[in-house]
Short mmCIF file of C-alpha atoms in Angstrom, two decimals:
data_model
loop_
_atom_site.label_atom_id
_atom_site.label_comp_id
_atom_site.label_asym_id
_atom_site.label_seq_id
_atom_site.Cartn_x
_atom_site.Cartn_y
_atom_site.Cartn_z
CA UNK A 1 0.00 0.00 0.00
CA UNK A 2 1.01 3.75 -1.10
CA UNK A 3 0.98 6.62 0.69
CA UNK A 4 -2.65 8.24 1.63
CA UNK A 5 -3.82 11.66 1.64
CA UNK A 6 -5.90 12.72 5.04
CA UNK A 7 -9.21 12.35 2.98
CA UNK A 8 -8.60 9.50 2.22
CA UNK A 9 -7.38 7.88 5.54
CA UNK A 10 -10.35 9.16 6.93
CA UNK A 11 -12.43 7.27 4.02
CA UNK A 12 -10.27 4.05 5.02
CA UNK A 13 -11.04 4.03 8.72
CA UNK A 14 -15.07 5.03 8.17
CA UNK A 15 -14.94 1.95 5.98
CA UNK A 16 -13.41 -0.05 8.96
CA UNK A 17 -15.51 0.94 11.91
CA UNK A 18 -18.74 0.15 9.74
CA UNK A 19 -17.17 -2.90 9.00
CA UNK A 20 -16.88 -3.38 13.42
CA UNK A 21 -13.69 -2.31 13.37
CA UNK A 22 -12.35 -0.34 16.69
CA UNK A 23 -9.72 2.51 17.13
CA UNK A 24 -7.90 0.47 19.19
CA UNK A 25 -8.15 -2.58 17.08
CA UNK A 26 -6.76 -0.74 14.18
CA UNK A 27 -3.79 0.87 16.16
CA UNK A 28 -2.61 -1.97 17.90
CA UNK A 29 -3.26 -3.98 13.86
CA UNK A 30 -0.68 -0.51 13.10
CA UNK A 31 1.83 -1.39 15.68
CA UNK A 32 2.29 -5.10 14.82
CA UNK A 33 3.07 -4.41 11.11
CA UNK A 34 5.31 -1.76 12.26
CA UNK A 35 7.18 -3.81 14.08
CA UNK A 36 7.21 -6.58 11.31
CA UNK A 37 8.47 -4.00 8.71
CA UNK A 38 10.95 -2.51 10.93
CA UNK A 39 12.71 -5.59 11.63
CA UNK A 40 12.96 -6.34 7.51
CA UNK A 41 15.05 -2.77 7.29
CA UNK A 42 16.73 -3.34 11.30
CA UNK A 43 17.04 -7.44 11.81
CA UNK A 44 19.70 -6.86 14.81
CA UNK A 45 17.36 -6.35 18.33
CA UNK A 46 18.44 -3.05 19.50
CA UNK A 47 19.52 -1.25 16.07
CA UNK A 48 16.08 0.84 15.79
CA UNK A 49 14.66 3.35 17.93
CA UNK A 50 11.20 4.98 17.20
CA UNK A 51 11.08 8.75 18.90
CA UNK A 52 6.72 9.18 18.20
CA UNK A 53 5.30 12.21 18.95
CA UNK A 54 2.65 12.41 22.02
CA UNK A 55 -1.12 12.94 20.40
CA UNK A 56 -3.64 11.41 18.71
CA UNK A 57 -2.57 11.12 15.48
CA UNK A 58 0.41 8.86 16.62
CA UNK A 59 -1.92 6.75 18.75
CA UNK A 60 -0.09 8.66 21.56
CA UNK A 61 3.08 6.22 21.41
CA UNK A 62 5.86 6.92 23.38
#
């Protein structure tokens, strides 16, 4: 999948929560892949770290 515009994002999730998705389902579906990706690009534990800002838009990760 490509980038997204906003619009569109918020298309993506209105889709999802009719579909019985939850906000928290989706972010913690977010995190996992994250963390799958990231090790493809950073296989070595310990050779990443993620600085997220606080807020909703980043799930308010720390």
């Amino acid at each position: 999948m490509g980038a997204v515009t906003a619009d569109e994002m918020r298309e993506i999730e209105e889709v999802a929560f009719r579909g019985g998705a939850t906000p928290a389902g989706l972010m913690e579906t977010a995190g996992r892949r994250l963390g799958l990706a990231t090790t493809r690009f950073f296989p070595i534990p310990g050779t990443a770290v993620a600085n997220l800002g606080k807020g909703h838009k980043i799930g308010s990760a720390h």
